[in-house]
Structures are given as C-alpha cells and as structure tokens.
Amino acid sequence: MCGIVGYVGRAEATPILLDGIRRLEYRGYDSAGIATLEEGVISIRKEVGRIDKLVEAVARNPIGGTTGICHTRWATHGKVTRENAHPHQDRSGKLALVHNGVIENYASLRAMMEGEGHRFLSQTDTEVLAHLIGRAFDRSAVRTREVLVDAVREALTKVTGTYGIAVIHSEFPGLIIGARRGSPLVLGIGKGEYFLASDVSAIVAHTRDVVYLNDYEIALITAEGFTLSTVQGEGAASHVTKVEMTEEDTGKGGYPHHMLKEIHEQARTVADAMRGRLSHEEATAKLGGLNMSNAELRAVERIVLSGCGTAFHAAMVGEYLIEHLAQIPTECEYASELRYRNLPMTKDTLVFVLSQSGETADTLAAMRESRRKGHRTLGICNNVASTIARESDGGVYMHAGPEIGVAATKSFTSQVTILVLIALLLGRIRNLSSAAGGRIIEELEALPSLIEQVLKLEPVIERVAKRHAHAKVMLFLGRQYNYPVALEGALKLKEISYIAASGHPSAELKHGVIALVNPETPSVFIAPHDTLFSKNLSNIEEVKARGGPIIAIGTEGRSEELAKLCDDLILIPDAPEILTPILTSIVLQFFAYHIAVELGCDVDKPRNLAKSVTVE
Ligand code: AGP
C-alpha cells in the first residue's frame, strides 16, 4: 500500500520523482522520502505527513542528480516518524532502497545482523532488507553491477513476505535495480530514460510503453536500457505493453476531488462495462474473457464470489443475481476469510475474485489458494495488467478507467453491472427464456440514462447530507439486492467521514440493532418500490415509533406511504429490482461525499487508509 517511483536518464530526477509520487499519494500518505545520486553521493530527504511536506523540504534544501528513487508510505511496521520513512540505507550508507510490501521474517534477520554489529535507525522491515543487500554486496571483493544484482538476489532469497523495491548505490551512477514479489512494479520505457513505479499513473505523463514485472523478477535499469532476470538467476523475457490510460485520466477533470469526478463518470463507466458484451440476437451476454465454453459453464454446479471491502459488497449483489437468474447455488466470502477457510469446493465449483486494483493481497491469496485446489478462478478487475488479471484463468475487465479516490465508487457499479451480465449469460444457458433475456438487455441499455437522472439528484442529496453531517452514529438498512448496498453505504460514509456507520438487513432491526435507535441516530433505509417494499415500510414504522430520524431512498411516483414516514426522502427513477443497487449506491456515494466535505475531511485521502491494500 505504498507508492514507489524511480528514475534514471538525462534529466534532473527530483522534479520527475516528486511529480510521480504525487500521483501515487492515494496509495499511502503518512510520510514520504526521496533519494538522488550525484557525483558519487546519495542525498536523502524525508518528511512525515503529506507529499507537500517533502516538496517543501526539498525546496528548502535541494538535491540533484539524474538517478533517484522516491516513496510515499502507508505504515505497516513502525510508527509514522521521519526515521521510519523511506528510503532506507544499508550499513555503509552507500545503498538506498524503497519498498512496498511486508518482510515477514525481518525480526530474525535484524537480530542476526545486530549480532554482527549492524545498527538500525528505524523500526521498519525495509531497513533490514537494505542492510541485508548491503551486507551481501560488501562481502564481495569484486564490486561490479552484476555483483550488486547478485547481492539483491541473495537477500531476496532470504526474505519471506512481499516486496516491490527500487535500489540505488553510490558506486553505480545511472543504475536502478527493481524487484517484485506480491507488490506491483512497472518499468516505463522512455527515450534515453527509464522509470520504475508501483503503478502506471506515476509515469504515464512520460511514457505509455511499459513492462509489468512478474513475481520473482529483477530489473537492472540504466539510461541506455534494461535487462530482466529472476531471483533464481535465470533470464526473463520482457513484454512491452502500451498503456491505455492517459495523463488526464489521472487528473480531477475540474472537480474538487477525484471521488466526485469518479461518481459523475458512472453513466459512462457502466455503459463501458457492457460495451460489446450484449447480444440482442441471442438475448444474452457475450463474455469471451471467461475462457469457458457454454458446455463448461453449464457444468458449473456452484459459484463462489470473493473480494474485500466494496468488491465484497458487489459480490454480495452477485450472489442474489446469479441465484435469481441462473438458479446456481452461489455464496460470497470475504477474501481474507476464503484464503484460510477450508471451504468444501467440489470440482464443478467456479470461483470469481473481484478487485478494482487487481493487487489486493487477500484477494490475490484467495485466488491463488483456489487455483492451488484446482478450481477455475476468474477475475473481475479494473487494472488490466494487474497480478490478479494476469494470474487468473480468465475474467471480465471493468474498463472503468483509473479509480484514484480511496473510496471506491465507479468500481462498485461496474462490478455489479458485470455480475448482471454473468448472471444473464449463466441463466440463458440454463432456464432463462430468450424473452426474459431480451428484457434484461433492454433494461441494461436504458441503465446509463437512469444513472444520469440519479446524478442530477446531487443537490437534493447534498442538502440531506448537510442536515445529518454531525451525527455520530448512522444505520443503513436494506433488503435483498439492497442489503449489500446498506453495507456499501455504511462503508462509504465511515471511510471518508469517520462516522460510526453500520449496515444491516432491515429485518435485523428487531434482533438487536434497534437498540441503537435514538433521536440523534439517523437510519438510512434503501427502500425502492420492490417486492419487499411493504416490509421495509414496517421496519421504518418501528424506527419512527422510537423517535429515530429516517432518511429513505424511494422510487419516483411510488413512495406516497414512504413520504409520510420519512424526515428526508430521495427518489430515484423507477428501475427493475435487479438494477436498483446501481442507482441506490450512487445516491449513497453522494451522501457520504457531501457529509465528508461538510465535516472538512480529506475525501480522496482519508486517514489511516490507502487505495490498494497490497499487504495482509
Ligand atoms: C472501498 O471504498 C475501499 N477503498 C476498500 O474497501 C476497497 O474496496 C478494498 O480494499 C478492495 O480493493 P480492490 O477492489 O482494489 O481489491
């Protein structure tokens, strides 16, 4: 969950590195640091706090050189202090290293080296790795770049855990060494200059020709070129990819926050999730990326959906969708649970893992565990070259464009849209009639314009949000397809406004939750006019009877009873029940956003969080 950038070329490294690390700030932002090499001397600047603090420190005390590395941190080991900020150095002070990941056996390695007289300045696992590499290199009388790469190899074979690293050494100007296992690392190919980064958004302003490193690969990078090898010392082929993303994709597009821009993109991103995947002729969805024939899909007897956070909530909607449209037993499980649970899965179980970033450690591990047991495992990802996308047996890309705001928004509605397509496809090769399939396709094609109507509700939602922005506790309640939306709405609110929000099935109120109801605790009911509308009404009555403020999401023209009971009512356009989660979730995205803004919270970079959780 940290961000790394490296540069080697003819230009001054510092401005390129600082601009690049800013574009990765969503990956972690509790401290930042930079190291450059000039005339045989490595200069380092580190600051606690946002990257602006580092930029100010460098402005006060500039550093030069055309080789450098930079890092923004989300603390895993060690407090948020300047000493624990990266880059870290080895015992000699000639090597500097930045790292994304967790070295699990760092304590034993540290103790071993302390026994040899090493002194550590920080509490981090990263500094241990820097010393381990320097220790291996300094044992050799021969001091060549090949020996340095071998020292990196030797150190990496000694560590357990995950890493994405960039290393420079004062004896080797114009050289960066990169290596990865479990944390993403991409090499950017410029003209007479090369880049290394945790993800392409840091370097897309300079090049769109990139090489994605695979696990256990090491890159030796100079201004003249690069070579790839493996930790085991074998050669490795490099595949140059042209990045689809453009620099403006990573900007705010005139919006005050990435999150607001990404909320407003959803009519387009939902349309993009369906583009080229609807067949009127066959009244079904076409998903070639599943790499499965209809016969293989028909043989599937059980489906497991897995993910973390928002992706898990989308998976929960998928469970209802697939059981409703295809009648296949389906269950969803948190990836962090699935990876350790000995879930009985027979050979005809199909697993889907959902992940916007495609790098979430728990989801990646759940996928690898499922594949290890021989189950076909498909990914629903946004990041095309992500580890999950590359290691899974196939899947469906979200095509939502980069999602920079830490709070997931368009990724949720894209994932749910794709799950509708999957459920449609599975249903149509089983018992779903062509008439029913055709109707769903028409409803899907009308969906972007319904989303546009919901996006126009922002001013109404903003007013409701401001009225309730100072609540300390908030309950979100829904049923069936909108129960996962209750969980998602609560997650949105808590992660950017820090309000203690929780989501529940509406009927669970009387099983304990209603004890929390009081005049200061608003209850948000997601109550579109669906099959259980009257049941939701009863739950609302229960809350009203106890004096709890009620905010409801209802359906235009079909919510007279709701209007009598609620303090605030937001009406979405009438929509098929299976598609309401896409519309109701957008309302709750706006709701959370405007409360966070009202409270002065940092919407795009909320405290303690990072966009991509690449550590356990
Ligand atoms: C949601 O708003 C959070 N950003 C977080 O729960 C996120 O959904 C989760 O970490 C999964 O991320 P992924 O989709 O990239 O795997």
mmCIF file with all atom_site columns, N, CA, C and O and ligand atoms in Angstrom, residues 308-311 354-358 360 363 406-408 415 491-492 495 613, ligand 1:
data_model
loop_
_atom_site.group_PDB
_atom_site.id
_atom_site.type_symbol
_atom_site.label_atom_id
_atom_site.label_alt_id
_atom_site.label_comp_id
_atom_site.label_asym_id
_atom_site.label_entity_id
_atom_site.label_seq_id
_atom_site.pdbx_PDB_ins_code
_atom_site.Cartn_x
_atom_site.Cartn_y
_atom_site.Cartn_z
_atom_site.occupancy
_atom_site.B_iso_or_equiv
_atom_site.pdbx_formal_charge
_atom_site.auth_seq_id
_atom_site.auth_comp_id
_atom_site.auth_asym_id
_atom_site.auth_atom_id
_atom_site.pdbx_PDB_model_num
ATOM   1  N N  . CYS A 1 308 ? -12.751 -8.025  -1.209  1.00 0.00 ? 308 CYS A N  1
ATOM   2  C CA . CYS A 1 308 ? -12.603 -7.279  0.044   1.00 0.00 ? 308 CYS A CA 1
ATOM   3  C C  . CYS A 1 308 ? -13.374 -5.972  -0.068  1.00 0.00 ? 308 CYS A C  1
ATOM   4  O O  . CYS A 1 308 ? -13.529 -5.442  -1.153  1.00 0.00 ? 308 CYS A O  1
ATOM   5  N N  . GLY A 1 309 ? -13.826 -5.473  1.052   1.00 0.00 ? 309 GLY A N  1
ATOM   6  C CA . GLY A 1 309 ? -14.435 -4.150  1.089   1.00 0.00 ? 309 GLY A CA 1
ATOM   7  C C  . GLY A 1 309 ? -15.571 -3.999  0.082   1.00 0.00 ? 309 GLY A C  1
ATOM   8  O O  . GLY A 1 309 ? -16.469 -4.835  -0.013  1.00 0.00 ? 309 GLY A O  1
ATOM   9  N N  . THR A 1 310 ? -15.470 -2.943  -0.694  1.00 0.00 ? 310 THR A N  1
ATOM   10 C CA . THR A 1 310 ? -16.521 -2.673  -1.687  1.00 0.00 ? 310 THR A CA 1
ATOM   11 C C  . THR A 1 310 ? -16.672 -3.820  -2.673  1.00 0.00 ? 310 THR A C  1
ATOM   12 O O  . THR A 1 310 ? -17.784 -4.178  -3.081  1.00 0.00 ? 310 THR A O  1
ATOM   13 N N  . ALA A 1 311 ? -15.559 -4.418  -3.056  1.00 0.00 ? 311 ALA A N  1
ATOM   14 C CA . ALA A 1 311 ? -15.620 -5.538  -4.003  1.00 0.00 ? 311 ALA A CA 1
ATOM   15 C C  . ALA A 1 311 ? -16.425 -6.683  -3.409  1.00 0.00 ? 311 ALA A C  1
ATOM   16 O O  . ALA A 1 311 ? -17.181 -7.368  -4.118  1.00 0.00 ? 311 ALA A O  1
ATOM   17 N N  . LEU A 1 354 ? -13.140 -10.573 -7.165  1.00 0.00 ? 354 LEU A N  1
ATOM   18 C CA . LEU A 1 354 ? -13.405 -9.211  -7.608  1.00 0.00 ? 354 LEU A CA 1
ATOM   19 C C  . LEU A 1 354 ? -12.389 -8.271  -6.979  1.00 0.00 ? 354 LEU A C  1
ATOM   20 O O  . LEU A 1 354 ? -12.165 -8.320  -5.765  1.00 0.00 ? 354 LEU A O  1
ATOM   21 N N  . SER A 1 355 ? -11.769 -7.424  -7.815  1.00 0.00 ? 355 SER A N  1
ATOM   22 C CA . SER A 1 355 ? -10.792 -6.490  -7.284  1.00 0.00 ? 355 SER A CA 1
ATOM   23 C C  . SER A 1 355 ? -10.547 -5.357  -8.269  1.00 0.00 ? 355 SER A C  1
ATOM   24 O O  . SER A 1 355 ? -10.079 -5.604  -9.385  1.00 0.00 ? 355 SER A O  1
ATOM   25 N N  . GLN A 1 356 ? -10.842 -4.157  -7.893  1.00 0.00 ? 356 GLN A N  1
ATOM   26 C CA . GLN A 1 356 ? -10.596 -2.997  -8.749  1.00 0.00 ? 356 GLN A CA 1
ATOM   27 C C  . GLN A 1 356 ? -9.113  -2.896  -9.088  1.00 0.00 ? 356 GLN A C  1
ATOM   28 O O  . GLN A 1 356 ? -8.783  -2.824  -10.265 1.00 0.00 ? 356 GLN A O  1
ATOM   29 N N  . SER A 1 357 ? -8.285  -2.940  -8.072  1.00 0.00 ? 357 SER A N  1
ATOM   30 C CA . SER A 1 357 ? -6.839  -2.765  -8.292  1.00 0.00 ? 357 SER A CA 1
ATOM   31 C C  . SER A 1 357 ? -6.197  -4.017  -8.880  1.00 0.00 ? 357 SER A C  1
ATOM   32 O O  . SER A 1 357 ? -5.179  -3.964  -9.546  1.00 0.00 ? 357 SER A O  1
ATOM   33 N N  . GLY A 1 358 ? -6.808  -5.178  -8.576  1.00 0.00 ? 358 GLY A N  1
ATOM   34 C CA . GLY A 1 358 ? -6.192  -6.436  -9.006  1.00 0.00 ? 358 GLY A CA 1
ATOM   35 C C  . GLY A 1 358 ? -4.922  -6.757  -8.243  1.00 0.00 ? 358 GLY A C  1
ATOM   36 O O  . GLY A 1 358 ? -4.167  -7.650  -8.647  1.00 0.00 ? 358 GLY A O  1
ATOM   37 N N  . THR A 1 360 ? -4.966  -6.474  -4.461  1.00 0.00 ? 360 THR A N  1
ATOM   38 C CA . THR A 1 360 ? -5.278  -6.639  -3.037  1.00 0.00 ? 360 THR A CA 1
ATOM   39 C C  . THR A 1 360 ? -4.744  -7.970  -2.538  1.00 0.00 ? 360 THR A C  1
ATOM   40 O O  . THR A 1 360 ? -5.096  -9.032  -3.084  1.00 0.00 ? 360 THR A O  1
ATOM   41 N N  . THR A 1 363 ? -7.162  -10.825 -1.626  1.00 0.00 ? 363 THR A N  1
ATOM   42 C CA . THR A 1 363 ? -7.897  -11.341 -2.795  1.00 0.00 ? 363 THR A CA 1
ATOM   43 C C  . THR A 1 363 ? -6.970  -12.153 -3.691  1.00 0.00 ? 363 THR A C  1
ATOM   44 O O  . THR A 1 363 ? -7.344  -13.213 -4.205  1.00 0.00 ? 363 THR A O  1
ATOM   45 N N  . VAL A 1 406 ? -9.723  7.103   -2.814  1.00 0.00 ? 406 VAL A N  1
ATOM   46 C CA . VAL A 1 406 ? -9.600  5.893   -1.982  1.00 0.00 ? 406 VAL A CA 1
ATOM   47 C C  . VAL A 1 406 ? -10.955 5.214   -1.841  1.00 0.00 ? 406 VAL A C  1
ATOM   48 O O  . VAL A 1 406 ? -11.063 3.999   -1.862  1.00 0.00 ? 406 VAL A O  1
ATOM   49 N N  . ALA A 1 407 ? -12.017 5.990   -1.728  1.00 0.00 ? 407 ALA A N  1
ATOM   50 C CA . ALA A 1 407 ? -13.354 5.391   -1.604  1.00 0.00 ? 407 ALA A CA 1
ATOM   51 C C  . ALA A 1 407 ? -13.787 4.894   -2.977  1.00 0.00 ? 407 ALA A C  1
ATOM   52 O O  . ALA A 1 407 ? -13.897 5.651   -3.937  1.00 0.00 ? 407 ALA A O  1
ATOM   53 N N  . ALA A 1 408 ? -14.059 3.610   -3.053  1.00 0.00 ? 408 ALA A N  1
ATOM   54 C CA . ALA A 1 408 ? -14.482 3.013   -4.332  1.00 0.00 ? 408 ALA A CA 1
ATOM   55 C C  . ALA A 1 408 ? -15.888 3.499   -4.677  1.00 0.00 ? 408 ALA A C  1
ATOM   56 O O  . ALA A 1 408 ? -16.777 3.528   -3.835  1.00 0.00 ? 408 ALA A O  1
ATOM   57 N N  . GLN A 1 415 ? -18.636 -3.361  -11.283 1.00 0.00 ? 415 GLN A N  1
ATOM   58 C CA . GLN A 1 415 ? -18.620 -4.771  -10.868 1.00 0.00 ? 415 GLN A CA 1
ATOM   59 C C  . GLN A 1 415 ? -20.030 -5.342  -10.836 1.00 0.00 ? 415 GLN A C  1
ATOM   60 O O  . GLN A 1 415 ? -20.277 -6.459  -11.323 1.00 0.00 ? 415 GLN A O  1
ATOM   61 N N  . LEU A 1 491 ? -20.023 1.696   4.547   1.00 0.00 ? 491 LEU A N  1
ATOM   62 C CA . LEU A 1 491 ? -18.572 1.720   4.344   1.00 0.00 ? 491 LEU A CA 1
ATOM   63 C C  . LEU A 1 491 ? -18.145 3.057   3.741   1.00 0.00 ? 491 LEU A C  1
ATOM   64 O O  . LEU A 1 491 ? -17.181 3.670   4.183   1.00 0.00 ? 491 LEU A O  1
ATOM   65 N N  . LYS A 1 492 ? -18.887 3.522   2.724   1.00 0.00 ? 492 LYS A N  1
ATOM   66 C CA . LYS A 1 492 ? -18.558 4.823   2.113   1.00 0.00 ? 492 LYS A CA 1
ATOM   67 C C  . LYS A 1 492 ? -18.505 5.900   3.176   1.00 0.00 ? 492 LYS A C  1
ATOM   68 O O  . LYS A 1 492 ? -17.604 6.708   3.256   1.00 0.00 ? 492 LYS A O  1
ATOM   69 N N  . GLU A 1 495 ? -15.612 5.474   5.893   1.00 0.00 ? 495 GLU A N  1
ATOM   70 C CA . GLU A 1 495 ? -14.209 5.577   5.471   1.00 0.00 ? 495 GLU A CA 1
ATOM   71 C C  . GLU A 1 495 ? -13.805 6.997   5.075   1.00 0.00 ? 495 GLU A C  1
ATOM   72 O O  . GLU A 1 495 ? -12.625 7.333   5.101   1.00 0.00 ? 495 GLU A O  1
ATOM   73 N N  . VAL A 1 613 ? -4.753  -2.243  -0.970  1.00 0.00 ? 613 VAL A N  1
ATOM   74 C CA . VAL A 1 613 ? -4.232  -2.905  0.235   1.00 0.00 ? 613 VAL A CA 1
ATOM   75 C C  . VAL A 1 613 ? -3.389  -4.103  -0.188  1.00 0.00 ? 613 VAL A C  1
ATOM   76 O O  . VAL A 1 613 ? -3.882  -5.222  -0.327  1.00 0.00 ? 613 VAL A O  1
HETATM 77 C C1 . AGP B 2 .   ? -13.739 0.801   -0.557  1.00 0.00 ? 1   AGP B C1 1
HETATM 78 O O1 . AGP B 2 .   ? -14.203 2.124   -0.708  1.00 0.00 ? 1   AGP B O1 1
HETATM 79 C C2 . AGP B 2 .   ? -12.323 0.746   -0.078  1.00 0.00 ? 1   AGP B C2 1
HETATM 80 N N1 . AGP B 2 .   ? -11.462 1.554   -0.886  1.00 0.00 ? 1   AGP B N1 1
HETATM 81 C C3 . AGP B 2 .   ? -11.826 -0.677  0.081   1.00 0.00 ? 1   AGP B C3 1
HETATM 82 O O2 . AGP B 2 .   ? -12.757 -1.383  0.874   1.00 0.00 ? 1   AGP B O2 1
HETATM 83 C C4 . AGP B 2 .   ? -11.651 -1.470  -1.242  1.00 0.00 ? 1   AGP B C4 1
HETATM 84 O O3 . AGP B 2 .   ? -12.897 -1.707  -1.831  1.00 0.00 ? 1   AGP B O3 1
HETATM 85 C C5 . AGP B 2 .   ? -10.973 -2.802  -0.927  1.00 0.00 ? 1   AGP B C5 1
HETATM 86 O O4 . AGP B 2 .   ? -9.701  -2.528  -0.362  1.00 0.00 ? 1   AGP B O4 1
HETATM 87 C C6 . AGP B 2 .   ? -10.803 -3.711  -2.158  1.00 0.00 ? 1   AGP B C6 1
HETATM 88 O O5 . AGP B 2 .   ? -9.981  -3.067  -3.096  1.00 0.00 ? 1   AGP B O5 1
HETATM 89 P P1 . AGP B 2 .   ? -9.847  -3.754  -4.558  1.00 0.00 ? 1   AGP B P1 1
HETATM 90 O O6 . AGP B 2 .   ? -11.194 -3.696  -5.214  1.00 0.00 ? 1   AGP B O6 1
HETATM 91 O O7 . AGP B 2 .   ? -8.808  -2.934  -5.271  1.00 0.00 ? 1   AGP B O7 1
HETATM 92 O O8 . AGP B 2 .   ? -9.396  -5.182  -4.342  1.00 0.00 ? 1   AGP B O8 1
#
